mmCIF file of C-alpha atoms in Angstrom:
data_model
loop_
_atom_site.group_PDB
_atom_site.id
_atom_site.type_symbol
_atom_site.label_atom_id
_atom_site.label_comp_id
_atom_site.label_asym_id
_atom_site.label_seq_id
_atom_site.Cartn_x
_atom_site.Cartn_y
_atom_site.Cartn_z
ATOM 1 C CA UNK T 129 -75.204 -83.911 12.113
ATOM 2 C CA UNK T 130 -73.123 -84.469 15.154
ATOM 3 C CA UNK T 131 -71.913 -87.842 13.913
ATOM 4 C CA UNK T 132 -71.108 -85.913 11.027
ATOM 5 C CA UNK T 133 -68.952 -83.550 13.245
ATOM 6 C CA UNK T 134 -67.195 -86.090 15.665
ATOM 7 C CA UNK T 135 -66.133 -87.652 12.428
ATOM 8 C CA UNK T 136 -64.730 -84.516 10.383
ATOM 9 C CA UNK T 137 -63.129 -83.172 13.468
ATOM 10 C CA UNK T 138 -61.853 -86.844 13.991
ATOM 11 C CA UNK T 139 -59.937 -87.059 10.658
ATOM 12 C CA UNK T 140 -58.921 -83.152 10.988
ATOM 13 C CA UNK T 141 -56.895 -84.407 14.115
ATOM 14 C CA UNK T 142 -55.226 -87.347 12.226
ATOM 15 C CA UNK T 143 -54.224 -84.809 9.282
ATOM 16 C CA UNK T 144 -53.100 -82.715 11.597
ATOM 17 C CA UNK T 145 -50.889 -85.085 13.867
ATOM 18 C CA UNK T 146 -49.624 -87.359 10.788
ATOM 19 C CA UNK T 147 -48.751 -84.513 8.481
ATOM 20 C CA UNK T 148 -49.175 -84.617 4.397
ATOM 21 C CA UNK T 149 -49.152 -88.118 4.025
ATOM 22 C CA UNK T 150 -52.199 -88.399 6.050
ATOM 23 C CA UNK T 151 -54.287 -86.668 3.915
ATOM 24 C CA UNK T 152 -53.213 -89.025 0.832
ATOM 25 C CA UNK T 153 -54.636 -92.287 3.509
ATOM 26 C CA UNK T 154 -57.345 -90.211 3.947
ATOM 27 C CA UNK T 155 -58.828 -89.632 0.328
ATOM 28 C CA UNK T 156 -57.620 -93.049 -0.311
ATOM 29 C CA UNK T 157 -60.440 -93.843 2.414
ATOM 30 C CA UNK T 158 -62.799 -91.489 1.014
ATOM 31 C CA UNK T 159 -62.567 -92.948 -2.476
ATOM 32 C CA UNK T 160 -62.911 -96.521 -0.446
ATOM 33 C CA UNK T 161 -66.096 -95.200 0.792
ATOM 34 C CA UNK T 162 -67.285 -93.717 -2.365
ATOM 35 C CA UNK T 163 -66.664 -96.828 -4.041
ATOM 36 C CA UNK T 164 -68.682 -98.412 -1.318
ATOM 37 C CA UNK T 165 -71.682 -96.229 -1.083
ATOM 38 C CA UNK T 166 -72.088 -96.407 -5.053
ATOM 39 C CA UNK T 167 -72.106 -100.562 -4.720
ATOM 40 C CA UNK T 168 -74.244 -100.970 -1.357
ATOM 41 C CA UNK T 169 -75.957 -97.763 -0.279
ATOM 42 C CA UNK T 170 -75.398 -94.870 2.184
ATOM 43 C CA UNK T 171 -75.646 -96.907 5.333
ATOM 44 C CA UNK T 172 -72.816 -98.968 4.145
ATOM 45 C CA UNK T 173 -70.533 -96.126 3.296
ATOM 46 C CA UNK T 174 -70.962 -94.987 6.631
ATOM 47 C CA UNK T 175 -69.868 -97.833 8.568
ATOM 48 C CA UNK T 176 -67.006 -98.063 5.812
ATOM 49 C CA UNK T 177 -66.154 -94.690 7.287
ATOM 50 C CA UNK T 178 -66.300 -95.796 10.971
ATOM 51 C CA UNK T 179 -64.662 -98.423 9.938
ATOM 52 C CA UNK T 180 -61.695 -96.719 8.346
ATOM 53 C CA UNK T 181 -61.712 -93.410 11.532
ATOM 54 C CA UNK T 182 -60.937 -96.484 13.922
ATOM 55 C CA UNK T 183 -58.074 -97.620 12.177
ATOM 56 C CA UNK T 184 -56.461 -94.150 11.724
ATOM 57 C CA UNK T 185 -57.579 -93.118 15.183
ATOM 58 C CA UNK T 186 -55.515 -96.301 16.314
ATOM 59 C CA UNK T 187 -52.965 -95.553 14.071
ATOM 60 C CA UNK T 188 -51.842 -92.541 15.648
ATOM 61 C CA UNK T 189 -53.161 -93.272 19.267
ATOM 62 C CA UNK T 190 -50.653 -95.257 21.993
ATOM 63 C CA UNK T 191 -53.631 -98.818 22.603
ATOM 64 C CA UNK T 192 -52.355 -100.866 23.863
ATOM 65 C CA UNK T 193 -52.770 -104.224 22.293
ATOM 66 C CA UNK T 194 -55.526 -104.929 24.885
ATOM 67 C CA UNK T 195 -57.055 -101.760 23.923
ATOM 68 C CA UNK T 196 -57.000 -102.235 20.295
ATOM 69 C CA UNK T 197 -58.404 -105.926 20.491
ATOM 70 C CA UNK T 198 -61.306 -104.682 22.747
ATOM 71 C CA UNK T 199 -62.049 -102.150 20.369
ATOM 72 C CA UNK T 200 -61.894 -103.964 16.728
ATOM 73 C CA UNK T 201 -63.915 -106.831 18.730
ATOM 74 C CA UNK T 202 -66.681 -103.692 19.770
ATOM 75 C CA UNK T 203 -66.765 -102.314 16.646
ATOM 76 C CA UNK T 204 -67.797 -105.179 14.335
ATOM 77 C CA UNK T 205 -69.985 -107.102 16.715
ATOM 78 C CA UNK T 206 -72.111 -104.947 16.476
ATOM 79 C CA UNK T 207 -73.122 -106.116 12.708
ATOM 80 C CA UNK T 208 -75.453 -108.868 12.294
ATOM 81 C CA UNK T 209 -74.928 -112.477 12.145
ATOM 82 C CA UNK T 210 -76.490 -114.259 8.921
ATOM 83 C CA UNK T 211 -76.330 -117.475 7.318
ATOM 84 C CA UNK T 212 -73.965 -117.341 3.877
ATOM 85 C CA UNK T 213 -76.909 -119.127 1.753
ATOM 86 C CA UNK T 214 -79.461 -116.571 2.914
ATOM 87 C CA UNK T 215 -76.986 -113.769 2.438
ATOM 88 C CA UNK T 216 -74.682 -114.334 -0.387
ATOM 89 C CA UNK T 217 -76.415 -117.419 -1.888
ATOM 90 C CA UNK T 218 -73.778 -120.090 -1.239
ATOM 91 C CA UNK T 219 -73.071 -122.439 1.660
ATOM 92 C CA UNK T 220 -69.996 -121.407 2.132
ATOM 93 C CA UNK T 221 -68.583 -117.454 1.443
ATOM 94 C CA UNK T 222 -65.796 -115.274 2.501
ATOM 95 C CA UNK T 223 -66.322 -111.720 2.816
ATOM 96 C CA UNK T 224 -63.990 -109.441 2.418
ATOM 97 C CA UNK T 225 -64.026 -106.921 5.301
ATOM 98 C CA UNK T 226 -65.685 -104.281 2.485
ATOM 99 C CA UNK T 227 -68.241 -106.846 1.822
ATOM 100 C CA UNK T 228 -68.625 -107.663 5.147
ATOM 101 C CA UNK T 229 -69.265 -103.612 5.911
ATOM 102 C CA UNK T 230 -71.108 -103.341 2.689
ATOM 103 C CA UNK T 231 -73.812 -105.909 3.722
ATOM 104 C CA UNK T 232 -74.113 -105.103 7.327
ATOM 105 C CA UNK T 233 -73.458 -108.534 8.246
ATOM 106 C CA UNK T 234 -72.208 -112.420 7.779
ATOM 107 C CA UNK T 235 -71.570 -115.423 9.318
ATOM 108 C CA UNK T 236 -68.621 -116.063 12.229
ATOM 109 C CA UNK T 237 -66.171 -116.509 9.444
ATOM 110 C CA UNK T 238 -66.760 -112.762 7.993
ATOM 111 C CA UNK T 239 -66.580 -111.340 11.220
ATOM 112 C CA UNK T 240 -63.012 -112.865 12.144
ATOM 113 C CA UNK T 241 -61.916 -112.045 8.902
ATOM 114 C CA UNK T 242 -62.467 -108.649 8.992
ATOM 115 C CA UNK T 243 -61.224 -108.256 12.637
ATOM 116 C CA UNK T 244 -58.000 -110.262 11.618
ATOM 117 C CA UNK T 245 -57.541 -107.745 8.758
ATOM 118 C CA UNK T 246 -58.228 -105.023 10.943
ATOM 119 C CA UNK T 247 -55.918 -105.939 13.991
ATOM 120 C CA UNK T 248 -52.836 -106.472 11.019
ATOM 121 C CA UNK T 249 -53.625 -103.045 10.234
ATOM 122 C CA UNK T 250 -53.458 -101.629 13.459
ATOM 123 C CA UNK T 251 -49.658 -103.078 13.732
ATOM 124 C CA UNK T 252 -50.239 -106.423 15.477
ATOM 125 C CA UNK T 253 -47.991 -108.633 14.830
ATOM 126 C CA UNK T 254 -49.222 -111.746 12.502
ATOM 127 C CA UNK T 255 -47.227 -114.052 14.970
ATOM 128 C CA UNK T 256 -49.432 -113.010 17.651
ATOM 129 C CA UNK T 257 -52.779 -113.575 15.651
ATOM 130 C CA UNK T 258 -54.668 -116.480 14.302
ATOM 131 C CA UNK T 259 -57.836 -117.564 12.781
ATOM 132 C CA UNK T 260 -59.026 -120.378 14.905
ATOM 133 C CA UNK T 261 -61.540 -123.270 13.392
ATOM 134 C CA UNK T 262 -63.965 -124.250 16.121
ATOM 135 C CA UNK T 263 -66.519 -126.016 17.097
ATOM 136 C CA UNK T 264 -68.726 -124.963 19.286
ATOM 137 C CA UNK T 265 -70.335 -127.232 21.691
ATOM 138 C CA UNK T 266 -73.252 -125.521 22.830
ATOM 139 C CA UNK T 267 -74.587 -124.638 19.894
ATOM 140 C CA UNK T 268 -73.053 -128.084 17.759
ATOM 141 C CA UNK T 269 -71.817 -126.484 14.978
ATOM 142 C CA UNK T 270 -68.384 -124.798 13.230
ATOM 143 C CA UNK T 271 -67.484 -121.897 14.581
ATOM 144 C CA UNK T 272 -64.805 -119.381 13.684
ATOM 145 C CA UNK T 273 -63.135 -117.032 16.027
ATOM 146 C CA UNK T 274 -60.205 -115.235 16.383
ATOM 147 C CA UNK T 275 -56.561 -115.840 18.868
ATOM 148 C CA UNK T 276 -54.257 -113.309 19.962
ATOM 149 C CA UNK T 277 -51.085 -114.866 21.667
ATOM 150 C CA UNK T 278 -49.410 -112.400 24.046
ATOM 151 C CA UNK T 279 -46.428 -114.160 23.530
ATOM 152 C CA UNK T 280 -45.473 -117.322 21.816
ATOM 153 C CA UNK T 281 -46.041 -119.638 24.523
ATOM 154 C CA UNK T 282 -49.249 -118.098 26.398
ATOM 155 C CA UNK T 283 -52.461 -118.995 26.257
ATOM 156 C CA UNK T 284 -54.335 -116.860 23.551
ATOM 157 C CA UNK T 285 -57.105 -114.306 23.732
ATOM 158 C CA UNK T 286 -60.516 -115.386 22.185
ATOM 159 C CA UNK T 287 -62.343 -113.025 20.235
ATOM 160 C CA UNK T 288 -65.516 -114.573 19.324
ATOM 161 C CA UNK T 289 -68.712 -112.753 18.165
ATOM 162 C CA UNK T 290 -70.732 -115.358 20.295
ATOM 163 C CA UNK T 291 -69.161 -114.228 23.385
ATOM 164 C CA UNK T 292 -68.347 -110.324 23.364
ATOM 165 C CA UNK T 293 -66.198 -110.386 25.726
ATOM 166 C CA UNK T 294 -62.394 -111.155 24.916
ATOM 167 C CA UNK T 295 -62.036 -114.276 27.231
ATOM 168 C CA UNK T 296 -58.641 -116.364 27.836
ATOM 169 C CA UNK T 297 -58.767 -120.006 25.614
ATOM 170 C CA UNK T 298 -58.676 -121.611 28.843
ATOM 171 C CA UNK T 299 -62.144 -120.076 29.972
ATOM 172 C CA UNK T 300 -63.921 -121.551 26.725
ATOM 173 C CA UNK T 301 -64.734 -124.606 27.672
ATOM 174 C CA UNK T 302 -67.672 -124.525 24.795
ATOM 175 C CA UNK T 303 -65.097 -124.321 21.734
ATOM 176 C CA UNK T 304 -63.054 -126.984 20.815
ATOM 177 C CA UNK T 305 -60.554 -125.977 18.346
ATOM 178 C CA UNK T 306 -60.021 -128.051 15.221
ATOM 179 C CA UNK T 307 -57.308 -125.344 13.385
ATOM 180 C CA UNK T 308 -55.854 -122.019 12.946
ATOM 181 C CA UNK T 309 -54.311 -120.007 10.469
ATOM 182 C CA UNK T 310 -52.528 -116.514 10.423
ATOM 183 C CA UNK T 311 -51.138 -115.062 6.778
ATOM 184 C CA UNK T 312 -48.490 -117.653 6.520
ATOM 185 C CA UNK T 313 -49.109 -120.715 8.053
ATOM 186 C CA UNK T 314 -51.411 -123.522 8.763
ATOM 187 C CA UNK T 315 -51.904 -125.526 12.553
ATOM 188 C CA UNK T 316 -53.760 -128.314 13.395
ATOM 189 C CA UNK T 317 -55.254 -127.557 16.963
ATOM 190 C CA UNK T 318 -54.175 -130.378 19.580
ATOM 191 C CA UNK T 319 -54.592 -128.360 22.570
ATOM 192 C CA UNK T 320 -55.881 -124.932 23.638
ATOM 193 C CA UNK T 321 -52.532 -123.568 22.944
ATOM 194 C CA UNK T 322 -50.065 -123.358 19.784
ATOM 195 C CA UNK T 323 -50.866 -126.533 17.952
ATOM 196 C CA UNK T 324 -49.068 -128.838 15.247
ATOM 197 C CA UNK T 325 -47.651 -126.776 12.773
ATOM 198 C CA UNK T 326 -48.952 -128.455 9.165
ATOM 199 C CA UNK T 327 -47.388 -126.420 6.189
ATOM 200 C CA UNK T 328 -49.028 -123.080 4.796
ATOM 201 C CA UNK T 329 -52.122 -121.358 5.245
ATOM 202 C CA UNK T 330 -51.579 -121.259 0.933
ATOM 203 C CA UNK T 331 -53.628 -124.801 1.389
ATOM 204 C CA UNK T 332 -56.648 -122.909 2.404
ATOM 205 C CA UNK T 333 -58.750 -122.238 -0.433
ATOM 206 C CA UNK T 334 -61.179 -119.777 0.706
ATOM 207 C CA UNK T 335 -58.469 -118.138 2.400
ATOM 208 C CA UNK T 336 -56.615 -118.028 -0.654
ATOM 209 C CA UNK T 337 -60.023 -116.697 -2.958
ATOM 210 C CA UNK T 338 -60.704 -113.977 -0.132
ATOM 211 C CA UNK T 339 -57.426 -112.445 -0.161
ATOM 212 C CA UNK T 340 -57.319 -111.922 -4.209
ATOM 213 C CA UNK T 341 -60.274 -109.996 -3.895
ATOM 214 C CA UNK T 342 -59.989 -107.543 -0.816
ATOM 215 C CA UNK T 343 -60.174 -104.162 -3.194
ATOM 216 C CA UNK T 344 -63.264 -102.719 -4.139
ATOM 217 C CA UNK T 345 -62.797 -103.941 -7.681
ATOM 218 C CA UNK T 346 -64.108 -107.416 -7.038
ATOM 219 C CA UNK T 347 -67.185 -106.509 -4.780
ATOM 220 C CA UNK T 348 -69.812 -108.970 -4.699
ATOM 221 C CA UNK T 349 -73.287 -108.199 -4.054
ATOM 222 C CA UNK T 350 -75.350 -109.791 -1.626
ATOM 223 C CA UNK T 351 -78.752 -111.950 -2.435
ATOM 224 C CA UNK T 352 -80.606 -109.397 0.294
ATOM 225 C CA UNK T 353 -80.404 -106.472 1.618
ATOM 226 C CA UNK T 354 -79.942 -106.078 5.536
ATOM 227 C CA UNK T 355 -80.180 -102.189 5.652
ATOM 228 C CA UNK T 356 -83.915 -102.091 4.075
#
């Protein structure tokens, strides 16, 4: 019940501050979660709804971009990490950040996806954000995490659901980046820092599937269920 609360007195606030058009984001979340809770369950609807009260919280709240990194990165490490064949049946598998909520988990690729998708909504910039290809040496596998450059030339922030906390690339010495991606364009990663530019991120083909399906009108369901 006091979840219930914090949240209803949460999006009160947000109508309140952003005026009539909030309330039409707001049912259009509502709806989201309905849609949500009707495909995967209650538990998913509610961390759709978390989900969704961050994003308008940030919104309409002055984070700073450090703020609203360390808080996306919180928020959806807290999920579980699964294989994509155990989860969704396939060895390789994009969620879409409502599949990703709606199954309570996925691989290092789901998780940078939806914080990617997340951060764009919050207002970063997609200059300052890209997904970065991996590997990482430890564990001797890919790896997919997520870079937020400051500014064109510095060296990015890592957010990695390995490592929870946002470190500079420099201080990774256990990922070796292969290449990134942002909405537009492709890199091949020389160097902990910007890369070889090398034509659109249009080449990607997962990239490609996941964003022609990120409504809840193409909502896959998984081959398990994490919530029990």
């Amino acid at each position: 019940m006091g979840r219930f609360l914090h949240r209803l007195c949460g999006l009160a606030v947000l109508s309140i501050v952003l005026g009539a058009p909030a309330q039409s984001l707001l049912d259009e979340d509502e709806n989201m979660a309905e849609a949500v809770h009707r495909f995967y369950g209650d538990k998913a609807a509610n961390r759709l709804r978390g989900w969704r009260q961050l994003v308008r919280e940030g919104q309409v709240t002055d984070w700073s971009d450090r703020e609203t990194l360390s808080r996306v990165n919180i928020f959806f490490n807290r999920l579980h990490f699964i294989d994509d064949i155990k989860l969704w049946g396939k060895n390789d598998y994009w969620a879409t950040p409502l599949e990703f909520l709606g199954a309570g988990g996925g691989d290092c690729e789901d998780f940078s996806v939806a914080k990617y998708f997340s951060l764009r909504e919050l207002g970063i910039d997609d200059d300052k954000l890209r997904l970065v290809y991996v590997k990482a040496l430890e564990l001797n596998q890919f790896h997919m995490v997520v870079a937020y450059y400051p500014t064109a030339s510095a060296v990015p922030l890592i957010l990695d659901n390995l490592d929870g906390t946002i470190r500079r690339a420099t201080e990774r010495g256990d990922l070796e980046p292969i290449y990134s991606f942002n909405g537009q364009h492709l890199w091949l990663m020389r160097e902990r820092g910007q890369g070889e530019l090398a034509g659109k991120a249009s080449r990607l083909s997962l990239w490609n599937d996941l964003r022609g399906r990120v409504d809840v009108k193409r909502l896959q369901r998984p081959s398990m269920n994490l919530d029990g």
